[in-house]
Coordinates of C-alpha atoms in Angstrom, one line a residue:
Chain A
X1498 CA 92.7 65.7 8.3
X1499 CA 92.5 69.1 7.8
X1500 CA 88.8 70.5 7.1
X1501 CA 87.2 74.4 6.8
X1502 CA 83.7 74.6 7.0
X1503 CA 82.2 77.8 5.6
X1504 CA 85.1 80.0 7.1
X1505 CA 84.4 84.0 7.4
X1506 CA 87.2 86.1 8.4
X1507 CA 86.4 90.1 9.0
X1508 CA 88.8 92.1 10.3
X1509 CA 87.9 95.2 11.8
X1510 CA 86.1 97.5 10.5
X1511 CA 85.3 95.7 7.7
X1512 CA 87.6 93.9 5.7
X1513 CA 86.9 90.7 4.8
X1514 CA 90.1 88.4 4.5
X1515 CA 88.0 84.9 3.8
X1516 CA 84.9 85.0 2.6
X1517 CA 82.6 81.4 2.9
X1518 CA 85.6 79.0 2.6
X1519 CA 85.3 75.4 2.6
X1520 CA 87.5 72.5 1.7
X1521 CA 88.8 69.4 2.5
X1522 CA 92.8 68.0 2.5
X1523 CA 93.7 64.3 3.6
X1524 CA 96.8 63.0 5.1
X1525 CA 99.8 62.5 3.2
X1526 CA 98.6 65.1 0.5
X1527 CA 100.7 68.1 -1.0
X1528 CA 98.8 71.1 -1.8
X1529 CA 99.2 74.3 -3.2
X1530 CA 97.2 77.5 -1.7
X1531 CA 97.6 79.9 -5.0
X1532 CA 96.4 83.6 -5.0
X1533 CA 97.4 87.0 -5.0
X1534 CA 98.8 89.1 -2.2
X1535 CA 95.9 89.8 0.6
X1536 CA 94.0 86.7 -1.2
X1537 CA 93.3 85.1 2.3
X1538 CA 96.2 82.5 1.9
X1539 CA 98.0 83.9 5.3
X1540 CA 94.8 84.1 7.0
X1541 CA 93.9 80.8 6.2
X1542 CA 97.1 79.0 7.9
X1543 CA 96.8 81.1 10.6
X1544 CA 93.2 80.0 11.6
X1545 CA 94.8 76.3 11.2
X1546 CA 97.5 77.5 14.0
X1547 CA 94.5 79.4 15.8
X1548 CA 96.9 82.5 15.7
X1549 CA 93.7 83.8 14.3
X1550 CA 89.9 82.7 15.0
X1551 CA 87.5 83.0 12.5
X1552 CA 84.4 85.5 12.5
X1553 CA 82.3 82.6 11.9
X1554 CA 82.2 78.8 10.9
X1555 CA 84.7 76.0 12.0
X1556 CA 87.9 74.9 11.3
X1557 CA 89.3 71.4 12.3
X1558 CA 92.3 69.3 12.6
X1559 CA 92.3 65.7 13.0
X1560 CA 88.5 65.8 13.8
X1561 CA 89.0 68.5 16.4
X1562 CA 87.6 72.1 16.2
X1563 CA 91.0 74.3 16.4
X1564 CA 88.8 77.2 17.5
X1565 CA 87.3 75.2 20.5
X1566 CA 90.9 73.9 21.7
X1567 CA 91.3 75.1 25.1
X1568 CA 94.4 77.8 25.2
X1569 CA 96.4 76.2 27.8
X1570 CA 95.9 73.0 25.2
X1571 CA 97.4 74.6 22.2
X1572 CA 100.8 73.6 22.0
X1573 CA 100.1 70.3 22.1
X1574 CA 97.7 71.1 18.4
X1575 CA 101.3 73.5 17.2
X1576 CA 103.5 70.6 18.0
X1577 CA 101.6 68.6 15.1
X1578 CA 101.8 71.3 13.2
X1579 CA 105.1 72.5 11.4
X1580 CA 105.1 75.9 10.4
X1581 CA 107.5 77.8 7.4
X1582 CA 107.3 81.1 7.1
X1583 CA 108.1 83.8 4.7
X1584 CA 110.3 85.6 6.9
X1585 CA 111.6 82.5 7.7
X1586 CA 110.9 83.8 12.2
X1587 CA 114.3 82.1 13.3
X1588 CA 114.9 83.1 16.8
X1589 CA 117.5 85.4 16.6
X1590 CA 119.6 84.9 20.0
X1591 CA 119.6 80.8 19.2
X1592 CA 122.6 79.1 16.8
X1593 CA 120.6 77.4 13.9
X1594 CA 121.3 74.2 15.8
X1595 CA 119.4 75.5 19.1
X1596 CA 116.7 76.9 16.8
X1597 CA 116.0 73.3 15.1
X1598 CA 116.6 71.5 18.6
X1599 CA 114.0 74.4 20.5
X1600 CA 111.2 72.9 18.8
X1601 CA 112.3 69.0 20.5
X1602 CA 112.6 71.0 23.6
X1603 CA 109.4 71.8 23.7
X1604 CA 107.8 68.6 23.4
X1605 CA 110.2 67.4 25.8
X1606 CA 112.7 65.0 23.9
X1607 CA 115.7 63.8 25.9
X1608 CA 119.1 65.4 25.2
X1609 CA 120.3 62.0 23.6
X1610 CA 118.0 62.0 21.0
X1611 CA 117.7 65.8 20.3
X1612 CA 121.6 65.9 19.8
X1613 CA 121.0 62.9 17.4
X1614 CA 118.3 64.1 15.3
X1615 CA 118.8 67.5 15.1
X1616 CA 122.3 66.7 13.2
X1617 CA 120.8 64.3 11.1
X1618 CA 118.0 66.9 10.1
X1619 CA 120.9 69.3 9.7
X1620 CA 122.3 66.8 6.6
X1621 CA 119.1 66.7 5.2
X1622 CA 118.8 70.2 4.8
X1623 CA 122.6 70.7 4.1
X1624 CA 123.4 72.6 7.1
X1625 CA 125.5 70.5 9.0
X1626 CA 128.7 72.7 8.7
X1627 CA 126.7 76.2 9.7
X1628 CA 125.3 74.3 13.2
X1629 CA 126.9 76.9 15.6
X1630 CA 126.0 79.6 13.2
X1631 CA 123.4 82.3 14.2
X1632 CA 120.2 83.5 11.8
X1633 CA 122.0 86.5 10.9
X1634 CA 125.3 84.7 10.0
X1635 CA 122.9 83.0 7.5
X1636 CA 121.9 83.7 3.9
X1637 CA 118.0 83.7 3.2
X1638 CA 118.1 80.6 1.3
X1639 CA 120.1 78.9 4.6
X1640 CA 117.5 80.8 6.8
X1641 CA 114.7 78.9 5.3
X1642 CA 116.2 75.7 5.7
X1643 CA 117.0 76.5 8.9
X1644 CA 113.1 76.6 9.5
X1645 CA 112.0 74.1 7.3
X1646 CA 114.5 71.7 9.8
X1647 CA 112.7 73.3 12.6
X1648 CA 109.4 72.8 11.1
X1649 CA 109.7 68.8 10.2
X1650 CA 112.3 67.8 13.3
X1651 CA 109.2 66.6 15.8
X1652 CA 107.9 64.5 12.3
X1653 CA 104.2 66.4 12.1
X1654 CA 101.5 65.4 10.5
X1655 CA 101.2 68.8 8.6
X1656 CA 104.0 71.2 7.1
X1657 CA 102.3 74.5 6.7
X1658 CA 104.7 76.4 4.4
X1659 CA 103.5 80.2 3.9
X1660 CA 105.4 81.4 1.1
X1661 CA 108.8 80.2 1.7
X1662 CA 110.3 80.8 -1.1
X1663 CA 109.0 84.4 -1.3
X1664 CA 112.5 86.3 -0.4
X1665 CA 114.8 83.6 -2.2
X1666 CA 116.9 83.7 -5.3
X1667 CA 115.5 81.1 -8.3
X1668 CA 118.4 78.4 -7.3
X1669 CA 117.1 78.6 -3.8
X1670 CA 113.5 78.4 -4.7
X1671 CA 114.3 75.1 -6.5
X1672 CA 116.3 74.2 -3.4
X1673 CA 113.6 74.6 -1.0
X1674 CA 110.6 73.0 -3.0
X1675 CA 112.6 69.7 -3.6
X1676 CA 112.9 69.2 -0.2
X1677 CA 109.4 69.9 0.9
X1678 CA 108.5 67.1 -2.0
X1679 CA 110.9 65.2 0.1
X1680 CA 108.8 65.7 3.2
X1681 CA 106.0 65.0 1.8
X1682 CA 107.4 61.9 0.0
X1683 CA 107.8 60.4 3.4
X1684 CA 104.2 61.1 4.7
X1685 CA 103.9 64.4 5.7
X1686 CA 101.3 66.3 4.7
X1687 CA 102.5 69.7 3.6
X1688 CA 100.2 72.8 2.2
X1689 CA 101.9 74.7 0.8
X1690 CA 100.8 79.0 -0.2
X1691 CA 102.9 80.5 -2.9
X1692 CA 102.1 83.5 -5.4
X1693 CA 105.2 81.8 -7.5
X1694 CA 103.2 80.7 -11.1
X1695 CA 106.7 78.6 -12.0
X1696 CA 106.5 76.6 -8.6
X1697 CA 102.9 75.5 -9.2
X1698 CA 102.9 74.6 -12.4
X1699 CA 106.2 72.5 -12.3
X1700 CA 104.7 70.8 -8.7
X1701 CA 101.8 69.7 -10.7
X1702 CA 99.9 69.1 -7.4
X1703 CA 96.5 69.6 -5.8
X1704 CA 95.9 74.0 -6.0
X1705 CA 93.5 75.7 -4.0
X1706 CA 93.5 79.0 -5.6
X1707 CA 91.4 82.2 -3.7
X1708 CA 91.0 85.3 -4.6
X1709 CA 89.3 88.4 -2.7
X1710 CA 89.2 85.4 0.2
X1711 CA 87.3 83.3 -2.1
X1712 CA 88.1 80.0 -3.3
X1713 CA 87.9 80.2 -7.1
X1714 CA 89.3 76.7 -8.2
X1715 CA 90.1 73.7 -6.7
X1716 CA 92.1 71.1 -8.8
X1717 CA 93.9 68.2 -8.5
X1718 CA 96.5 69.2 -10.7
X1719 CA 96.5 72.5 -10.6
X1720 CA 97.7 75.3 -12.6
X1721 CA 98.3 79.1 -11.6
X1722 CA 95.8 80.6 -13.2
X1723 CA 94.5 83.8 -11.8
Chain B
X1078 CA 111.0 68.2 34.8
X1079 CA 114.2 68.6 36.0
X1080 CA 115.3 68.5 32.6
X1081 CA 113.0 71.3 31.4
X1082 CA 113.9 73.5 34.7
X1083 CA 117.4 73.1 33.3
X1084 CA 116.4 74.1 29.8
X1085 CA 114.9 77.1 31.1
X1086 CA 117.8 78.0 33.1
X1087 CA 120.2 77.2 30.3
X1088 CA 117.7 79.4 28.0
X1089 CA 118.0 82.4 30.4
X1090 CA 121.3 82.5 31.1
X1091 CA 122.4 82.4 27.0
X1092 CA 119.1 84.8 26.7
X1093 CA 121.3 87.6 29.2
X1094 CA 125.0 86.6 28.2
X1095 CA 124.3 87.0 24.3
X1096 CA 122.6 90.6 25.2
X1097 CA 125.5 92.2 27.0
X1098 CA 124.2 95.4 26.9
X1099 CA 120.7 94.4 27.6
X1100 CA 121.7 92.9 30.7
X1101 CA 124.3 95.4 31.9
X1102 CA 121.2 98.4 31.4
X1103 CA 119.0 95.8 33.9
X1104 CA 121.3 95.1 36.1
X1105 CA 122.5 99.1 36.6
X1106 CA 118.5 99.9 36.7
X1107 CA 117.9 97.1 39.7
X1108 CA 120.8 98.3 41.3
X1109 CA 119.2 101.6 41.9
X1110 CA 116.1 100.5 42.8
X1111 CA 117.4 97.7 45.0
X1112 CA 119.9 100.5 46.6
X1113 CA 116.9 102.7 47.2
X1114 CA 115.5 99.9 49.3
X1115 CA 119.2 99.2 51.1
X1116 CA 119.2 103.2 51.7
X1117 CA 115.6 103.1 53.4
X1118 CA 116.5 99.6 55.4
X1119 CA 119.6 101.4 56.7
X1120 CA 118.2 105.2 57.1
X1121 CA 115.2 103.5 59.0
X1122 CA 117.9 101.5 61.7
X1123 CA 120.0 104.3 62.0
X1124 CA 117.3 107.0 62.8
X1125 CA 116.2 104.7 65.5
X1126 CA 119.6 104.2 66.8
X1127 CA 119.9 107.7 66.7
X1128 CA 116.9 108.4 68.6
X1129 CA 117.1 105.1 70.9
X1130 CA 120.3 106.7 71.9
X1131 CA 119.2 110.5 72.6
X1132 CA 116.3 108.7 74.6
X1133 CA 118.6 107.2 76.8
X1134 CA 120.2 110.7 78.0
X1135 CA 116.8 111.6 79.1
X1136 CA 114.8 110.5 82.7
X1137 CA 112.6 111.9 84.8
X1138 CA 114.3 112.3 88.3
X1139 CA 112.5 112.4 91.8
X1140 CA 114.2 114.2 94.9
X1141 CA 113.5 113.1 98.1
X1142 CA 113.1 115.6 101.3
X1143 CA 115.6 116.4 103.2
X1144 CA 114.6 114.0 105.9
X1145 CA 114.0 111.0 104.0
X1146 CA 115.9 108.3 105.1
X1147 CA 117.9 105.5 103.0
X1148 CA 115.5 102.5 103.6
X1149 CA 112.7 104.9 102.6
X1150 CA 114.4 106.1 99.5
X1151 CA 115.4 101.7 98.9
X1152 CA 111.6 101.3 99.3
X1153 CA 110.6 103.8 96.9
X1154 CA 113.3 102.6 94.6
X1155 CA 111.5 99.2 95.1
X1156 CA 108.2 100.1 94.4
X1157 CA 108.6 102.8 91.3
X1158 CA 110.9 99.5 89.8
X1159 CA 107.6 97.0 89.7
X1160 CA 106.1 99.6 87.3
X1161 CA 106.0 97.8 83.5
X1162 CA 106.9 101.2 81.9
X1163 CA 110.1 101.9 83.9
X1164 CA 113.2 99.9 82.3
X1165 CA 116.2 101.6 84.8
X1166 CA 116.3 103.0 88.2
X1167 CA 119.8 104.7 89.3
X1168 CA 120.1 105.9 92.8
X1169 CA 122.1 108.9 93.4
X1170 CA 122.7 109.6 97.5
X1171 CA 123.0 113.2 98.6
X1172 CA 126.7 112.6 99.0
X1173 CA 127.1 111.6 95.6
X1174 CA 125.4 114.7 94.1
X1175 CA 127.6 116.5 95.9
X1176 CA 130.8 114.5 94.5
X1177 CA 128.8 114.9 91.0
X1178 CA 128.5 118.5 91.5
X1179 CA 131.6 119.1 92.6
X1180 CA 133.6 116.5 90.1
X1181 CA 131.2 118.8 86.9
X1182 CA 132.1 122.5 88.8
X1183 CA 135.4 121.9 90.2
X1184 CA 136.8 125.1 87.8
X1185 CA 133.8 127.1 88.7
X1186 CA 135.3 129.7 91.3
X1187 CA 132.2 131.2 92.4
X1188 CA 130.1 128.2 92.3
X1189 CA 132.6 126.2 94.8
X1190 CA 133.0 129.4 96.9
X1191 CA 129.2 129.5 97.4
X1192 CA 128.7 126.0 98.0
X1193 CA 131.4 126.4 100.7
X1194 CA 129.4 129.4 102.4
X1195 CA 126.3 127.5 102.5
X1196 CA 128.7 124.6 104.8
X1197 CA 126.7 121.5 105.0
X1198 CA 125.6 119.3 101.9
X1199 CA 122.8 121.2 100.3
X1200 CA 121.8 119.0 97.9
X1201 CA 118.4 116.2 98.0
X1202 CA 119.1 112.8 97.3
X1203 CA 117.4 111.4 93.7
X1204 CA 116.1 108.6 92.1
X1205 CA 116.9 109.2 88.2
X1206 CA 114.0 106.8 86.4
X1207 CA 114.4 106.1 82.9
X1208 CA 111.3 104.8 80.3
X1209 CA 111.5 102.3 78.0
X1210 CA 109.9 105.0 75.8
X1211 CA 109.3 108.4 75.7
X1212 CA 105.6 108.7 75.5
X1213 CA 105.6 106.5 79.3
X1214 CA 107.3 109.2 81.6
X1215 CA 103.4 110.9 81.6
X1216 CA 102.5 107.5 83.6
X1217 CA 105.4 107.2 85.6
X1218 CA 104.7 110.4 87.0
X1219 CA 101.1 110.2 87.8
X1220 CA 102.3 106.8 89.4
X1221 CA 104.4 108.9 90.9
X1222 CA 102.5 111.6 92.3
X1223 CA 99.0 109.5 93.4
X1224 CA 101.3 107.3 95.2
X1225 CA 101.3 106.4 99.2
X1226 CA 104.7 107.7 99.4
X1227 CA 104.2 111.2 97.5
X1228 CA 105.0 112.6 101.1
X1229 CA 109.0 111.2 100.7
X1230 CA 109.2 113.5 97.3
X1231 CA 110.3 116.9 97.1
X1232 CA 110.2 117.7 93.7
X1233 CA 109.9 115.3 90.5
X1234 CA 111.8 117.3 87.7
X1235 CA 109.4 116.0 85.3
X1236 CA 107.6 119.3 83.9
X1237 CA 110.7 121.2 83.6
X1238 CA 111.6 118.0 81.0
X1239 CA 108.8 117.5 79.5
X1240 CA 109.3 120.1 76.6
X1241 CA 112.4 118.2 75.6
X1242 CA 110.7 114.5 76.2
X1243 CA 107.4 115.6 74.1
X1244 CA 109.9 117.0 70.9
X1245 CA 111.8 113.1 71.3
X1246 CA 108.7 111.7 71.1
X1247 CA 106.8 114.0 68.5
X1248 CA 110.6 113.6 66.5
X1249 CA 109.9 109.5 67.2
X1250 CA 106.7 109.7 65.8
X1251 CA 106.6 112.0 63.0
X1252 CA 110.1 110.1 62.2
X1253 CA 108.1 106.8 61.6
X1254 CA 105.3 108.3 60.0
X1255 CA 107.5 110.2 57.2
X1256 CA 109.8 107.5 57.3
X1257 CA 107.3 105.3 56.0
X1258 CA 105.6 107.3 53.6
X1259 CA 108.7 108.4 51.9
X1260 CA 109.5 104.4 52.0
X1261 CA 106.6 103.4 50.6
X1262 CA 106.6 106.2 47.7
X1263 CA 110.7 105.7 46.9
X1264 CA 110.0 101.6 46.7
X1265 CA 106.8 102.2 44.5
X1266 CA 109.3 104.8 42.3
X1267 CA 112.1 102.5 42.5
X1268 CA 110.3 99.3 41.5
X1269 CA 108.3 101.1 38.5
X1270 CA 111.7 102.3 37.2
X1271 CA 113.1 98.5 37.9
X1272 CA 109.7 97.0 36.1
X1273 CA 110.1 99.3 33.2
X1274 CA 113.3 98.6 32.6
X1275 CA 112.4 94.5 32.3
X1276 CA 109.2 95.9 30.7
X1277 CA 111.3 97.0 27.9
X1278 CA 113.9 94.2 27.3
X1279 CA 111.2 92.1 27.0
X1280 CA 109.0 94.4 24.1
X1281 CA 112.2 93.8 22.4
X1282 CA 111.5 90.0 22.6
X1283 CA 107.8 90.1 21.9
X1284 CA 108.3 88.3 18.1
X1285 CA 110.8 85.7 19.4
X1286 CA 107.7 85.2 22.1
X1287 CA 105.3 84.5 19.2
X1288 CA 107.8 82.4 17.3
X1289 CA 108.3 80.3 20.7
X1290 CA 104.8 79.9 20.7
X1291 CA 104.2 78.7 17.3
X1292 CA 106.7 76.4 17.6
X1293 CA 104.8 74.9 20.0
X1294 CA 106.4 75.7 23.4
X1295 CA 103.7 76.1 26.5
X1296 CA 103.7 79.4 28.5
X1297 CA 106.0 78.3 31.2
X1298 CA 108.6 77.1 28.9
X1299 CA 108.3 80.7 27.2
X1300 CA 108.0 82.4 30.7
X1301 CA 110.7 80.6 32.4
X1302 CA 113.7 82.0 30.8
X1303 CA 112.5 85.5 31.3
X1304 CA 112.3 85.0 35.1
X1305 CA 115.4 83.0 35.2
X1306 CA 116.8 86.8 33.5
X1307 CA 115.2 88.6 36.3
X1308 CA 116.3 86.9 39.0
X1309 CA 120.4 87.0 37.8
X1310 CA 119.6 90.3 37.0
X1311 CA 118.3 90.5 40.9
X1312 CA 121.0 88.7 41.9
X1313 CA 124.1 90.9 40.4
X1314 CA 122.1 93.9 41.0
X1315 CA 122.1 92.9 45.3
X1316 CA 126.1 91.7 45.0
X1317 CA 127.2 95.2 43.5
X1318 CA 125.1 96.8 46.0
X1319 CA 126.1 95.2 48.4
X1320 CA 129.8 96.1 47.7
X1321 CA 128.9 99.8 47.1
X1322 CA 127.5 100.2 50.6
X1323 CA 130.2 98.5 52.1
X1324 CA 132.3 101.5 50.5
X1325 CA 130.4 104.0 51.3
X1326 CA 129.8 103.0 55.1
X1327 CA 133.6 102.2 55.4
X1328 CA 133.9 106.0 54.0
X1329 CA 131.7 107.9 55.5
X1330 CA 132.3 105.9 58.8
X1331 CA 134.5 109.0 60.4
X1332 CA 132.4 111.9 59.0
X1333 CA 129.3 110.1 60.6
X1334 CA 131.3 109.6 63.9
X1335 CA 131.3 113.7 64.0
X1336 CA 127.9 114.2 64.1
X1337 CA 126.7 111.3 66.3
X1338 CA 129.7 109.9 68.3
X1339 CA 127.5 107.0 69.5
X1340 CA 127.0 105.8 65.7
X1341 CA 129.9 103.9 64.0
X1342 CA 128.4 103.6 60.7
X1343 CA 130.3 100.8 59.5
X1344 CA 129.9 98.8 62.7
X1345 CA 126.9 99.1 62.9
X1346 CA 126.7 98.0 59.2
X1347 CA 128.5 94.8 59.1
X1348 CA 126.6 94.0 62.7
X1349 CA 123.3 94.3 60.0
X1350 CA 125.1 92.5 57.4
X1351 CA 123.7 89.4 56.7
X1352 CA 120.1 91.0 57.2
X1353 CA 121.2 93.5 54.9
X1354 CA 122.7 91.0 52.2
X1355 CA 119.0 88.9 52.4
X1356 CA 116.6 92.7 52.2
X1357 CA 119.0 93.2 49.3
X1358 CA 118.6 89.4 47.3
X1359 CA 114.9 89.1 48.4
X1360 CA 114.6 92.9 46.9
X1361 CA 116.6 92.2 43.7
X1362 CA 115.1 88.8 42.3
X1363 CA 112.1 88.9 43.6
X1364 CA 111.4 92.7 41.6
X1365 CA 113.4 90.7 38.5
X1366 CA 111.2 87.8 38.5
X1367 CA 107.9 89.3 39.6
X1368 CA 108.5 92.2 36.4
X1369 CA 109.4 89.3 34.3
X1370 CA 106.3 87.4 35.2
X1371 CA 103.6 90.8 34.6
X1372 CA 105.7 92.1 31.5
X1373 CA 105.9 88.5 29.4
X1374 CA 101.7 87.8 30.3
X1375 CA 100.5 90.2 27.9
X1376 CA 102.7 88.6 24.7
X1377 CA 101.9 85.1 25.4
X1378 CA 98.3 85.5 24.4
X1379 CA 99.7 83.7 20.8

């Protein structure tokens, strides 16, 4: 599903954010990217969204080179992707029930079935009461499930999660893992980058673990060890 | 479609009314610049009415001798009229000069004393010929003096004029020429000022833009609401215009009547009114949306 075939990422003059990187994840799999801070893990999701493109080899998705997708073409790659993010990028002016329902917009789901989904993806996440609330009427820990509602509401094939518990409390933390085991649980792939030793060692899942934008280890159950 | 042109309306319209002050500093910036262009439009009528009107107090008159008889002066009349240039002919008899004269010098003591000493009616009758422009009395009057009946004409009081019809039509000319410069530079000021303005409100977006665009949405869903901003801030910007020029014409109406009694500023702004109202919209969205569209380009490379 997702593939990286000998991925270099230099950015200018010379820093080198992945260095030869090459792996393989299949549908349906949960997996931990583990490393330090400016290990390569960001980089890495963001040549998967072709935010970024890589200085050399290829990266694909469901068979297709990301890199080669047409830009007028890439939605239609993002809108199989959901994306989590540190800083949870809510949009700001939107209520957390027209942030979650933005992402149906875009694919062009009917009003019927946006106001039906994005409530029910609201209970999931336990944010049914705090609909008409805006980002900044939110805690961090509500934030983030804001966008992990966002991120799983078009049902993707892929959750990338890029350190999404990062600015949350322990209780949250907890709070926020569960449910992307959830996600998963139900078929979605979800990759998952965290510096957090506790949450990879409790997941017990698949860890990709870089370092200096090198993959060091690759397990099936992996443990954070760096 | 039709329901994503109504997303993107709906997401513009929350995108303004949930940034008050966002949309209040637009819409006071396009109101200037879309004033600026209301100014020009009305400055550039007026000075022609202005000048249409002093060109019609001027003409080039020919006097006839002495002799001359009616039906020659009726045949002349005739034949000056066929010219393309002329647009008015007005024939004033010898008896009506001296009614004119004598109507304009009735007070004059001396005058009336001296035209009763001369007895008989001294004065020529005229043919007063008015141009449809200034710069055409030069032809009328070499029609006029190559012509088979140059022997009718005693004078044409053309070079004694033509100081005072060359300054209308350098004043014409130079008028058009400043005019539009100082147009063209004041719309090119006005419409930075306007573009910077969006330019800015929409930096201030530039991560929501990204966000948008991870998410998934395609450019024109990102674009749209930005132009949908633009063009209400257009559209406000051309209503309160509107209404302040209405005030001010309706103000300065009187003060205006001093200087050129001919002009009745606020007549002659309500007769432009729905021209006005359209230079004003077609100014105010289409600087909102065309900013919008240049200003959001450059962030939607995501």
């Amino acid at each position: 599903m997702i593939k990286f075939e000998s991925v270099n990422k230099i950015y200018p003059p010379n820093t080198i954010a992945l260095n030869d990187v090459s792996f393989e994840i299949s549908p349906k799999e949960f997996v931990c990217l583990v490393g330090k801070s400016g290990a390569g893990k960001t980089t890495l999701l963001k040549l998967l969204m072709a935010e970024e493109r890589p200085s050399s080899g290829k990266v694909f998705f469901d068979n297709q080179e990301v890199q080669a997708i047409a830009s007028e073409h890439l939605p239609y790659l993002r809108r199989k992707i959901g994306a989590v993010f540190q800083d949870y990028r809510l949009l700001p002016s939107k209520t957390a029930y027209e942030n979650v329902a933005y992402a149906m917009e875009t694919i062009g789901a009917s009003d019927e079935e946006i106001s039906r989904d994005v409530a029910e993806v609201l209970d999931i996440v336990g944010l049914k009461d705090k609909a008409c609330n805006f980002p900044a009427q939110l805690s961090g820990g509500e934030r983030q499930r804001v966008a992990i509602a966002r991120a799983l509401i078009h049902r993707p094939e892929v959750i990338l999660a890029d350190e999404p518990t990062g600015n949350l409390d322990p209780y949250n933390t907890l709070d926020i893992i569960r449910l992307l085991l959830k996600i998963n649980e139900f078929g979605t792939t979800v990759v998952l980058s965290t510096h957090n030793r506790e949450v990879v060692n409790s997941l017990a899942k698949r860890a990709i673990t870089l370092n200096e934008g090198k993959i060091i280890r690759d397990e099936k159950i992996g443990r954070f060890i760096l | 479609m039709i329901t994503l042109i109504k997303r993107i309306f709906r997401a513009g319209w929350h995108g303004l009314t949930r940034d008050g002050g966002m949309m209040v500093a637009n819409v006071f910036i396009m109101t200037m610049a879309v004033s600026v262009v209301t100014s020009l439009f009305l400055f550039s009528n007026i000075s022609q009415f202005v000048i249409g009107s002093i060109q019609e107090k001027v003409d080039v008159s020919v006097y006839f001798k002495y002799e001359a008889t009616e039906s020659d002066i009726m045949q002349a009349k005739e034949s000056i009229a066929e010219l393309p240039e002329v647009e008015e002919i007005t024939y004033i008899s010898k008896e009506k000069a001296l009614e004119n004269f004598t109507e304009t010098h009735k007070d004059n003591v001396v005058l009336m004393e001296s035209l009763a000493e001369v007895g008989a009616n001294p004065f020529l009758a005229s043919l007063g010929i008015r141009a449809a422009q200034a710069n055409q009395y030069e032809a009328v009057v070499n029609y006029l003096e190559n012509s088979n009946l140059n022997y009718l004409f005693e004078k044409i009081d053309y070079y004694q004029r033509k100081p005072v019809i060359d300054r209308i039509y350098a004043l014409n000319s130079s008028f058009n020429r400043i005019g539009f410069a100082l147009s063209l530079i004041l719309i090119i000021v006005a419409s930075l000022v306007a573009f910077n303005a969006v330019r800015l409100s929409i930096y201030n977006s530039r991560e929501e833009i990204k966000i948008q665009k991870l998410v998934g949405a395609s450019n024109w869903f990102v674009r749209g609401p930005f132009l949908v901003q633009g063009a209400i801030c257009g559209f406000f910007a051309a209503l309160i215009s509107l209404l302040l020029f209405t005030l001010l014409t309706l103000g300065f109406n009187s003060q205006v009547a001093v200087l050129f009694p001919d002009l009745h500023l606020f007549s002659f702004f309500m007769s432009s009114f729905w021209m006005i109202l359209l230079v004003q919209l077609l100014t105010g969205v289409v600087l909102g949306v065309v900013s919008g569209l240049v200003a959001v380009r450059r962030y939607l490379k995501v």
